[in-house]
mmCIF file of C-alpha atoms in Angstrom:
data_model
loop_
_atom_site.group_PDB
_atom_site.id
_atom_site.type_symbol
_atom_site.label_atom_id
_atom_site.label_comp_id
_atom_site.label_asym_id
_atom_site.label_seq_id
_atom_site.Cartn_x
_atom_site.Cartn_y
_atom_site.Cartn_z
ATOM 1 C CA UNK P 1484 75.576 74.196 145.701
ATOM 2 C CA UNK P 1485 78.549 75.417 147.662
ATOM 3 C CA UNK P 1486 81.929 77.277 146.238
ATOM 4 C CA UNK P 1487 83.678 74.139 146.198
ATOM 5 C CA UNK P 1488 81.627 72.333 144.229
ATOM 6 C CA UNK P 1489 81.514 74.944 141.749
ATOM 7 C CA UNK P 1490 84.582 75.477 141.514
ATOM 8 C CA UNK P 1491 85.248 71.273 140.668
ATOM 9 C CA UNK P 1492 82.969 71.281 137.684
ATOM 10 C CA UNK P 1493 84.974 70.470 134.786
ATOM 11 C CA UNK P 1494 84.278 73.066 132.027
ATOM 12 C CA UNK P 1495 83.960 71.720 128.656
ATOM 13 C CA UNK P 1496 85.531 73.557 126.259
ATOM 14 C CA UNK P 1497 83.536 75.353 123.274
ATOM 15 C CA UNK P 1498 83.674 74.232 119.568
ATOM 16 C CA UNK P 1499 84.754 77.395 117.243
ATOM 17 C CA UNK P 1500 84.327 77.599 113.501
ATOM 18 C CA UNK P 1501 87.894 76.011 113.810
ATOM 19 C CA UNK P 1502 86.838 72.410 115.191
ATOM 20 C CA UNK P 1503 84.278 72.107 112.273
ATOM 21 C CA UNK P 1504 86.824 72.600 110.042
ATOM 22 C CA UNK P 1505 88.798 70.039 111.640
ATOM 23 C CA UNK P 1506 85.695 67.123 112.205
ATOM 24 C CA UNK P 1507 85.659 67.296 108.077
ATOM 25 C CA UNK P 1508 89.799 66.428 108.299
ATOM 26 C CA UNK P 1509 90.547 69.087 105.898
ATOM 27 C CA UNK P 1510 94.246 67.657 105.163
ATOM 28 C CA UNK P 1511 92.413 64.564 103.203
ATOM 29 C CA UNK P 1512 89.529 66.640 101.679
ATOM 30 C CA UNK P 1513 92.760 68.451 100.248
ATOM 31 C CA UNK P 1514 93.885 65.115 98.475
ATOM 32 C CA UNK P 1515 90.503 64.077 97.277
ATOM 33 C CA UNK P 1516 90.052 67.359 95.909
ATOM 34 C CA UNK P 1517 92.979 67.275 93.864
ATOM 35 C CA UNK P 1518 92.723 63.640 92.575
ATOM 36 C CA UNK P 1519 89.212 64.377 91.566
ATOM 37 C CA UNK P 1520 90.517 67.233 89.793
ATOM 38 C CA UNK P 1521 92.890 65.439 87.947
ATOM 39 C CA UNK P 1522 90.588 62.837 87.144
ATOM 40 C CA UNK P 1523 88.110 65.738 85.374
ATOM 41 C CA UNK P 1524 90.915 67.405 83.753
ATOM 42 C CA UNK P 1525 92.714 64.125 82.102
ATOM 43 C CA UNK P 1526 89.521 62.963 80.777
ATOM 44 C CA UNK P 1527 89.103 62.877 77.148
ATOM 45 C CA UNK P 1528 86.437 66.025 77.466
ATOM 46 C CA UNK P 1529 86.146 68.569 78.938
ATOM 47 C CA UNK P 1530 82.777 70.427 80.703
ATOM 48 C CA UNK P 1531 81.934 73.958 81.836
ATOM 49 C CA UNK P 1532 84.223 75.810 84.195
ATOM 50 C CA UNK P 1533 81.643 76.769 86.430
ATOM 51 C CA UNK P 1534 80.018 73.182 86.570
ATOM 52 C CA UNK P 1535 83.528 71.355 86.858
ATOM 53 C CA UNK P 1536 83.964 73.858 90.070
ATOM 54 C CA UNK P 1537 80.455 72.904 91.477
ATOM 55 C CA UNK P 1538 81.113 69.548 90.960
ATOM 56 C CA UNK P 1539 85.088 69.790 93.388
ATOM 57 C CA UNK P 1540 83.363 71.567 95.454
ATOM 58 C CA UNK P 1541 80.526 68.804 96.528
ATOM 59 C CA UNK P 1542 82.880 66.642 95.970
ATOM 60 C CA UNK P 1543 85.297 68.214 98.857
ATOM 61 C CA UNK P 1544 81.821 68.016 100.642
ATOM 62 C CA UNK P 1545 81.119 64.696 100.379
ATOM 63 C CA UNK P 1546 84.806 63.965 101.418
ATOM 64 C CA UNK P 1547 84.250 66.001 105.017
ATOM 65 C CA UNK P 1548 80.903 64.287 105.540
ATOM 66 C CA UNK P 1549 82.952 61.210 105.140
ATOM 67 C CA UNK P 1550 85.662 62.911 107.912
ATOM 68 C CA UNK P 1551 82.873 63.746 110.329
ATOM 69 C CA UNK P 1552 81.147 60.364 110.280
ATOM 70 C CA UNK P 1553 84.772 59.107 110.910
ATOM 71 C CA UNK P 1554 85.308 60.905 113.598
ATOM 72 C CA UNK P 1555 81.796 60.324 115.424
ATOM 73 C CA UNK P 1556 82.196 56.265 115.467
ATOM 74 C CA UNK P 1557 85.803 56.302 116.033
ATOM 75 C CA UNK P 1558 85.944 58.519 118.638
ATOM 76 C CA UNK P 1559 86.189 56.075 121.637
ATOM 77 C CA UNK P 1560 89.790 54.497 119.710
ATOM 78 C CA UNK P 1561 90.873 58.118 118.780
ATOM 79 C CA UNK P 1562 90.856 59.370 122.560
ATOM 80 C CA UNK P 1563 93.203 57.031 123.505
ATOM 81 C CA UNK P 1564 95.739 57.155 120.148
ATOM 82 C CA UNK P 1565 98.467 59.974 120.760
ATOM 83 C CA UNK P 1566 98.215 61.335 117.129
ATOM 84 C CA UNK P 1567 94.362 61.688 117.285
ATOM 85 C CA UNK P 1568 93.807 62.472 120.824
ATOM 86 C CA UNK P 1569 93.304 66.158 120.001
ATOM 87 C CA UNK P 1570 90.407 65.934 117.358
ATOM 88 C CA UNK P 1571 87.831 67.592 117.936
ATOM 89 C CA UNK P 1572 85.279 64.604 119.279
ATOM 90 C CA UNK P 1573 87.654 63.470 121.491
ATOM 91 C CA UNK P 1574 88.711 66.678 122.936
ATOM 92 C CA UNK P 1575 85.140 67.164 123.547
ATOM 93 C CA UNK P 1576 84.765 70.469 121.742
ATOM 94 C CA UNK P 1577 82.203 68.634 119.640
ATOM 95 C CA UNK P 1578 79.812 66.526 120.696
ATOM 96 C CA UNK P 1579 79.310 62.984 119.084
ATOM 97 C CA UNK P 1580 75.547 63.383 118.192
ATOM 98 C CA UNK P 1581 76.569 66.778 116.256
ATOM 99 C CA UNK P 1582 79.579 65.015 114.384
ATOM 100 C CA UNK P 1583 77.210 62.610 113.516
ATOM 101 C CA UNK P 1584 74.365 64.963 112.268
ATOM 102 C CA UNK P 1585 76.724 66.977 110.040
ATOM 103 C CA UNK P 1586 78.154 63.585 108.752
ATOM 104 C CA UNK P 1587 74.353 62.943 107.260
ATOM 105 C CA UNK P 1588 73.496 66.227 106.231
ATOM 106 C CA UNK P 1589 77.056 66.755 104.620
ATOM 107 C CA UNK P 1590 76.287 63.715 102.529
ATOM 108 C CA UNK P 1591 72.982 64.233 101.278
ATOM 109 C CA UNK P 1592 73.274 68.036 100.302
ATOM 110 C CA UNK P 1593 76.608 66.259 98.638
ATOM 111 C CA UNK P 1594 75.343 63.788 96.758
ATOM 112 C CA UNK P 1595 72.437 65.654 95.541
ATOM 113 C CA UNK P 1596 74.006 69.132 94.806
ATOM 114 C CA UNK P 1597 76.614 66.755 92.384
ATOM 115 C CA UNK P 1598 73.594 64.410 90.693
ATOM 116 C CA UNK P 1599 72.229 68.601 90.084
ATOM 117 C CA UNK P 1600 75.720 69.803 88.949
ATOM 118 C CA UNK P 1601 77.258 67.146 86.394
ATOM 119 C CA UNK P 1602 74.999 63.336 86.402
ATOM 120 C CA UNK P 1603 74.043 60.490 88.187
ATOM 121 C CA UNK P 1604 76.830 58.571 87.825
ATOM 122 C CA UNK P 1605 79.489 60.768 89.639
ATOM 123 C CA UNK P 1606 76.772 61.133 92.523
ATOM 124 C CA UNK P 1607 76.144 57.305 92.765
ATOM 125 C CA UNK P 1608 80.213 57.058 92.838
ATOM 126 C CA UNK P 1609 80.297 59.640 95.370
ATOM 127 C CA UNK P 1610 77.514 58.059 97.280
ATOM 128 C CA UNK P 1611 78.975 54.963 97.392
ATOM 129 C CA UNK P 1612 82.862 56.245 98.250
ATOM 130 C CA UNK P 1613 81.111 58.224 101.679
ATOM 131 C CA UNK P 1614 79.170 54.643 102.551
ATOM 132 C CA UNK P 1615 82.465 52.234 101.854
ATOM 133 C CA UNK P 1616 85.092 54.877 103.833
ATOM 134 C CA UNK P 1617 82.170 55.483 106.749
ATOM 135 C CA UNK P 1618 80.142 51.794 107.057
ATOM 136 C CA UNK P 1619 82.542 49.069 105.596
ATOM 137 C CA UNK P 1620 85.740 50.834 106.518
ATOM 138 C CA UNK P 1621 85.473 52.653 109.537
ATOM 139 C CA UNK P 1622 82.372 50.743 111.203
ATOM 140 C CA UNK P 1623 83.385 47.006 109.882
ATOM 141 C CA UNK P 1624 86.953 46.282 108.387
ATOM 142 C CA UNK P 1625 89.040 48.875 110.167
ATOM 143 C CA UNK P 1626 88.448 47.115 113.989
ATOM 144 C CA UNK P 1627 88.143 43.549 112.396
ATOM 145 C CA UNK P 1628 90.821 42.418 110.079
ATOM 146 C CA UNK P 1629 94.719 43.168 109.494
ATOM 147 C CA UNK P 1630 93.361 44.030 106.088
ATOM 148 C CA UNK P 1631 91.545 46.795 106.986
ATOM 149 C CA UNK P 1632 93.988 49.502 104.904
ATOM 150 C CA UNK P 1633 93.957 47.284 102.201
ATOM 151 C CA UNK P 1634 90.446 46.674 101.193
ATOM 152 C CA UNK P 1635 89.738 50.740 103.062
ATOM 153 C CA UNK P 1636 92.190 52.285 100.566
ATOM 154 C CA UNK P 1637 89.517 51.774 97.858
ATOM 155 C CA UNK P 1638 87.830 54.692 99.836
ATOM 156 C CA UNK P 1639 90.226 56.870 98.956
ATOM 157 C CA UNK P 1640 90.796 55.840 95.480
ATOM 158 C CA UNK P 1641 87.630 56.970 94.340
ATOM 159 C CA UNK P 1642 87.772 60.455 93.664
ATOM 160 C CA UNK P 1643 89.849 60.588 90.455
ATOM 161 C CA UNK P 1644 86.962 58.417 89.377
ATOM 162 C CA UNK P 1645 84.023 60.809 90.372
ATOM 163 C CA UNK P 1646 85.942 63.101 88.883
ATOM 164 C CA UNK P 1647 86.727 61.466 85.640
ATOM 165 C CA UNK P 1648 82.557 60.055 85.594
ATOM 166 C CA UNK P 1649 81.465 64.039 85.614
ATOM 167 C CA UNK P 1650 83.416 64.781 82.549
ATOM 168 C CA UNK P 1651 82.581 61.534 80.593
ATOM 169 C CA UNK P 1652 79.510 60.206 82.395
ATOM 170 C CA UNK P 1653 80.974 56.956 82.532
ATOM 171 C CA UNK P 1654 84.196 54.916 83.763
ATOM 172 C CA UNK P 1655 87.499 54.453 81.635
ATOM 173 C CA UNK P 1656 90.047 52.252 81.791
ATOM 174 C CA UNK P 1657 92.290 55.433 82.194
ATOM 175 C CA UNK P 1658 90.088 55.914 85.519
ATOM 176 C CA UNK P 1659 90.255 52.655 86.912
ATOM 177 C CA UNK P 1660 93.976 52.834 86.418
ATOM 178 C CA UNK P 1661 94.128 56.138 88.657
ATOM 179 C CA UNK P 1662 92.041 54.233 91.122
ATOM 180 C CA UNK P 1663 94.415 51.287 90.878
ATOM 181 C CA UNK P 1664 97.513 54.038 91.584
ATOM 182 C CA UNK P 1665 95.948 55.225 95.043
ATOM 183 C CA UNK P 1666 94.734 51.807 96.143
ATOM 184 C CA UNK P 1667 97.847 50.329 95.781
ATOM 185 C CA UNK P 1668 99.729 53.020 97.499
ATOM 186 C CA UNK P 1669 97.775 52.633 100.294
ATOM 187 C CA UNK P 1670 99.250 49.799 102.329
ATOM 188 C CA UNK P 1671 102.555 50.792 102.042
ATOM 189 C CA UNK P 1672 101.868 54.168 102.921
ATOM 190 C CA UNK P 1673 99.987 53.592 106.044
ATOM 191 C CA UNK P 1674 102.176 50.243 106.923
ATOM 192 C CA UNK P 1675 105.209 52.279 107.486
ATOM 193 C CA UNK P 1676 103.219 54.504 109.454
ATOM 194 C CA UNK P 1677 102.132 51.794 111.728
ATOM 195 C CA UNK P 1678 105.683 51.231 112.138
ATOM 196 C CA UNK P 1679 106.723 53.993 113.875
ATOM 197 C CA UNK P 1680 103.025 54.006 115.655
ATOM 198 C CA UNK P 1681 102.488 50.859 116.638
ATOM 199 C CA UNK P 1682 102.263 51.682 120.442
ATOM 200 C CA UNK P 1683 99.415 53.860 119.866
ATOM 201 C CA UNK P 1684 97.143 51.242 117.087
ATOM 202 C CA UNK P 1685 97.795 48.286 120.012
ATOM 203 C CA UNK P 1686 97.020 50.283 122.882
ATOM 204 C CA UNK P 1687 93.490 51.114 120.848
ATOM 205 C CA UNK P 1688 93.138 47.326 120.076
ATOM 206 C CA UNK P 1689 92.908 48.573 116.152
ATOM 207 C CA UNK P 1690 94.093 45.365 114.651
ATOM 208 C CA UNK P 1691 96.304 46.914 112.277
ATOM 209 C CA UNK P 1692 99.276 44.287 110.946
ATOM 210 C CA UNK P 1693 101.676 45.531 113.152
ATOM 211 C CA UNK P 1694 99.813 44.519 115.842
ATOM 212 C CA UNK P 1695 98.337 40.980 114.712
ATOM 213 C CA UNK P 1696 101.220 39.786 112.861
ATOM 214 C CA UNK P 1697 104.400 41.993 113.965
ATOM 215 C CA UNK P 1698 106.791 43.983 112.283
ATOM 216 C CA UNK P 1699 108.394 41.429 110.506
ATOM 217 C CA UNK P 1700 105.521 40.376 108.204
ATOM 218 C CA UNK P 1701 104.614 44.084 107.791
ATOM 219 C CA UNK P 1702 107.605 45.127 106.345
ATOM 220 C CA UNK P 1703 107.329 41.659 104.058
ATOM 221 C CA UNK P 1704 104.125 43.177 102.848
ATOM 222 C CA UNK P 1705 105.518 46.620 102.100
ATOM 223 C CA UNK P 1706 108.082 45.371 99.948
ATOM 224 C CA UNK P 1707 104.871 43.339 98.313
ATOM 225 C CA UNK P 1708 102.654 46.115 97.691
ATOM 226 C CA UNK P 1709 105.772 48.648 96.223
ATOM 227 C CA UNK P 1710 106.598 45.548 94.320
ATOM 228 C CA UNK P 1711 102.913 45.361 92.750
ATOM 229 C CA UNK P 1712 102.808 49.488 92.353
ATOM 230 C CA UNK P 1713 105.609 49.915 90.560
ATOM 231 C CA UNK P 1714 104.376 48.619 86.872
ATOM 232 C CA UNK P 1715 101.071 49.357 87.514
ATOM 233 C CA UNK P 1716 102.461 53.464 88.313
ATOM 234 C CA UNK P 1717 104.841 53.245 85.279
ATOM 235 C CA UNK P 1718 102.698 51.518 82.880
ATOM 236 C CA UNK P 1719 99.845 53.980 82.989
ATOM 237 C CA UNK P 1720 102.529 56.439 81.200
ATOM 238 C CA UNK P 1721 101.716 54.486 78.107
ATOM 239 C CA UNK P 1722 97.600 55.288 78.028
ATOM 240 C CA UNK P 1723 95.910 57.995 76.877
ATOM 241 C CA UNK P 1724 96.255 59.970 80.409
ATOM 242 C CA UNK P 1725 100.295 59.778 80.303
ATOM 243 C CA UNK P 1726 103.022 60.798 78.268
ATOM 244 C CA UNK P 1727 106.522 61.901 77.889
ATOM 245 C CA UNK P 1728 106.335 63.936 81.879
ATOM 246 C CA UNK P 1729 104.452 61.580 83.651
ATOM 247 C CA UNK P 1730 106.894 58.519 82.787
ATOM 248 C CA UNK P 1731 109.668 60.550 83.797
ATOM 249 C CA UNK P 1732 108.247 61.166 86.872
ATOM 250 C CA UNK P 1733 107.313 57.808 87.509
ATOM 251 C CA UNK P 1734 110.116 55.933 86.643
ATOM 252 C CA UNK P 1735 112.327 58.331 89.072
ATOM 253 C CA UNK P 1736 109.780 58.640 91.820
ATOM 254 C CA UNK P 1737 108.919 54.308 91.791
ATOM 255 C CA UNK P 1738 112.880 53.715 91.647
ATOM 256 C CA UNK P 1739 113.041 55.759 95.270
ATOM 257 C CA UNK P 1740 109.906 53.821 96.462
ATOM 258 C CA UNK P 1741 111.703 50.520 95.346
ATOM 259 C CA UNK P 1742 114.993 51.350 97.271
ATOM 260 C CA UNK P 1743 113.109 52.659 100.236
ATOM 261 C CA UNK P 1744 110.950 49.377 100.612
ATOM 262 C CA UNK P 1745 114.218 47.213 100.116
ATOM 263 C CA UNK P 1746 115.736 48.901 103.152
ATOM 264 C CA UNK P 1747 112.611 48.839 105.256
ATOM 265 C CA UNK P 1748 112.300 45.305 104.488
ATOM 266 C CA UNK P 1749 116.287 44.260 105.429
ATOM 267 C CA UNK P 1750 116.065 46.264 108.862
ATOM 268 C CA UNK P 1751 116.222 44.619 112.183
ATOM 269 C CA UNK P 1752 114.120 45.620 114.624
ATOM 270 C CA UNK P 1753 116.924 46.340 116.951
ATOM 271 C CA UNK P 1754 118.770 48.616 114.649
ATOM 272 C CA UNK P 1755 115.167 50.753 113.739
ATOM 273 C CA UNK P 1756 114.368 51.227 117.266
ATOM 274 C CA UNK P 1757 118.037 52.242 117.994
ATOM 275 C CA UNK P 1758 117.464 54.983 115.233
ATOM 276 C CA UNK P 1759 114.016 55.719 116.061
ATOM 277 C CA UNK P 1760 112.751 54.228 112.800
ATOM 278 C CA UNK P 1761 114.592 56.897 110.963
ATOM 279 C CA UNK P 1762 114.172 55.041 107.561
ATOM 280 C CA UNK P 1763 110.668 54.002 107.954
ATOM 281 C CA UNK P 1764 110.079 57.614 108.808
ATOM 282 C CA UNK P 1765 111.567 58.557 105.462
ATOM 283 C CA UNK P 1766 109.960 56.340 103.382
ATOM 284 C CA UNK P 1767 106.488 57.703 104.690
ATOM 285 C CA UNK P 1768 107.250 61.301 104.147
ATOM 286 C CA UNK P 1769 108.012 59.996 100.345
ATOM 287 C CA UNK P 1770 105.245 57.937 100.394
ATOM 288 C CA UNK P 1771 103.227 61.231 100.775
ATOM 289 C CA UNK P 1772 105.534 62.869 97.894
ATOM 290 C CA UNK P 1773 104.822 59.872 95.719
ATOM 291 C CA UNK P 1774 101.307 60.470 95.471
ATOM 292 C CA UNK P 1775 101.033 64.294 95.170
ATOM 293 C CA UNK P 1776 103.634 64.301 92.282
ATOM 294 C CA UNK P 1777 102.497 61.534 90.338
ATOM 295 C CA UNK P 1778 98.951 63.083 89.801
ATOM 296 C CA UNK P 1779 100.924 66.355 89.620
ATOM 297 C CA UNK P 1780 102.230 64.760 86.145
ATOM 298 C CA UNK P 1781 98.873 63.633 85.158
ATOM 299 C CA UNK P 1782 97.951 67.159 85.578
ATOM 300 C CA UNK P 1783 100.719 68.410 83.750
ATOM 301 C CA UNK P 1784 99.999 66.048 81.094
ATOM 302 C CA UNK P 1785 96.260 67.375 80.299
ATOM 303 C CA UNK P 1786 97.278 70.991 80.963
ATOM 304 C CA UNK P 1787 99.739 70.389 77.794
ATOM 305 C CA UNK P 1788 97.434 68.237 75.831
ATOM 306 C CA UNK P 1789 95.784 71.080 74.361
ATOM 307 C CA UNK P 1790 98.928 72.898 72.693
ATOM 308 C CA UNK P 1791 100.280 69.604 71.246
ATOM 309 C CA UNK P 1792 102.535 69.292 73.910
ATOM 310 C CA UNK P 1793 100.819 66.427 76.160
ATOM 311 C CA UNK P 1794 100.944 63.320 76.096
ATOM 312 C CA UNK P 1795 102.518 60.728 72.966
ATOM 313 C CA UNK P 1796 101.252 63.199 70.240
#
């Protein structure tokens, strides 16, 4: 082998403890962490400090095995997407046959370590969350119908639910409401995303609605979806989970949401691009607000509960 040739190779750059991190997308692990959280803490008992931390913390596992396996099958769309480009599968810093083996081995230590830590029930919920986000979503719906967000967000809707099942055992109305809050949100959320990204989801032939039915219908839909949210977010003041700080919070927070899907809906397409989708831009950094702060009141709500304070008394 001469110099040259040597010298041509291309050098494939190493994985560090870093890019690990990263395959398990730590920035949603963070949000399923703290809706599961909020889902054990607002249920109607309570459990052992050390075995509600135990049970986050496979939780947060189970999430990451969920990110790797994402990241391993979708890795031929996310090289050519500008916002997922630099992953780490992508980037080549870790190979698709290891994303794909810590996916599996993530999972199972996961969903066993929880069955262990609290019961069966949160582990078959968690089982079934890391199989819908990594086989229905990401393998089936998410390169096959405009309605991939819709029927993926239940992915990410389950982790209040685990949550609430290891406290209770079981599923609640008050659970299924929290699941209802996240799934809802969903769309919305990632359709004004796709707004503003729609260049990158077309040139990966992802058929998100932007791409298979334009920009018109999608903001149509957003308006839908906020339109659906909005009692479904302020009503669940009114169960055992809300009170007095949580309606406040939603009634403020779903007003904003309201306004900001009324002015996504009555742009022209001319004006956003003229503006660089400045509104649509907006409404997802709310969108991202919305979520945090309304399980932020749920929280508030148990953490008060016990003094008197919490909920309707």
């Amino acid at each position: 082998m001469t110099d040259a040739s040597i010298n041509t190779q291309t050098v494939q750059p190493e994985a560090g403890f870093g890019d690990y991190v990263a395959l398990l997308k730590p920035r949603v692990m963070s949000l399923v962490v703290f809706t599961a959280l909020v889902g054990l803490l607002a249920a109607p008992m309570g459990v052992h400090p050390m075995v509600g931390f135990a049970s986050i913390l496979f939780i947060a596992v189970g999430a990451g095995a969920s990110g790797a396996l994402n990241m391993w099958w979708d890795a031929d769309i996310d090289a050519v997407m500008k916002r997922t480009a630099k992953r780490p599968v992508p980037a080549g810093k870790v190979e698709p046959g290891e994303a794909l083996a810590v996916g599996v081995a993530l999972s199972g230590f996961a969903i066993v370590m929880l069955a262990l830590a609290s019961n069966m029930v949160a582990a078959g919920l968690l089982a079934f969350t890391i199989f819908f986000y990594a086989v229905v979503y990401t393998m089936w719906l998410k390169r096959w119908t405009p309605q991939n967000i819709v029927i993926g967000g239940a992915a990410g809707a389950f982790p209040p639910m685990i949550g609430w099942a290891v406290a209770t055992g079981g599923i609640g109305l008050e659970s299924v409401l929290m699941f209802g809050l996240i799934f809802m949100w969903t769309p919305p959320h990632f359709w004004a995303l796709a707004l503003f990204m729609n260049a990158d989801y077309e040139k990966a032939g992802v058929p998100m609605l932007t791409v298979t039915h334009g920009r018109r219908v999608t903001r149509n839909h957003i308006l839908a979806y906020t339109l659906l949210l909005a009692p479904l977010a302020v009503g669940t003041a009114f169960t055992s989970i809300g009170g007095p700080v949580y309606l406040t919070v939603a009634v403020v927070l779903n007003a904003l949401f309201l306004l900001g899907a009324f002015r996504i809906w009555r742009r022209d397409e001319e004006i956003a691009q003229n503006d660089k989708y400045k509104v649509e831009k907006s409404f997802f950094g709310l969108s991202l607000l919305y979520l945090f702060l309304h399980f932020g009141a749920l929280l508030a709500e148990a953490a008060l509960r016990p003094y008197g304070l919490g909920g309707w008394g």
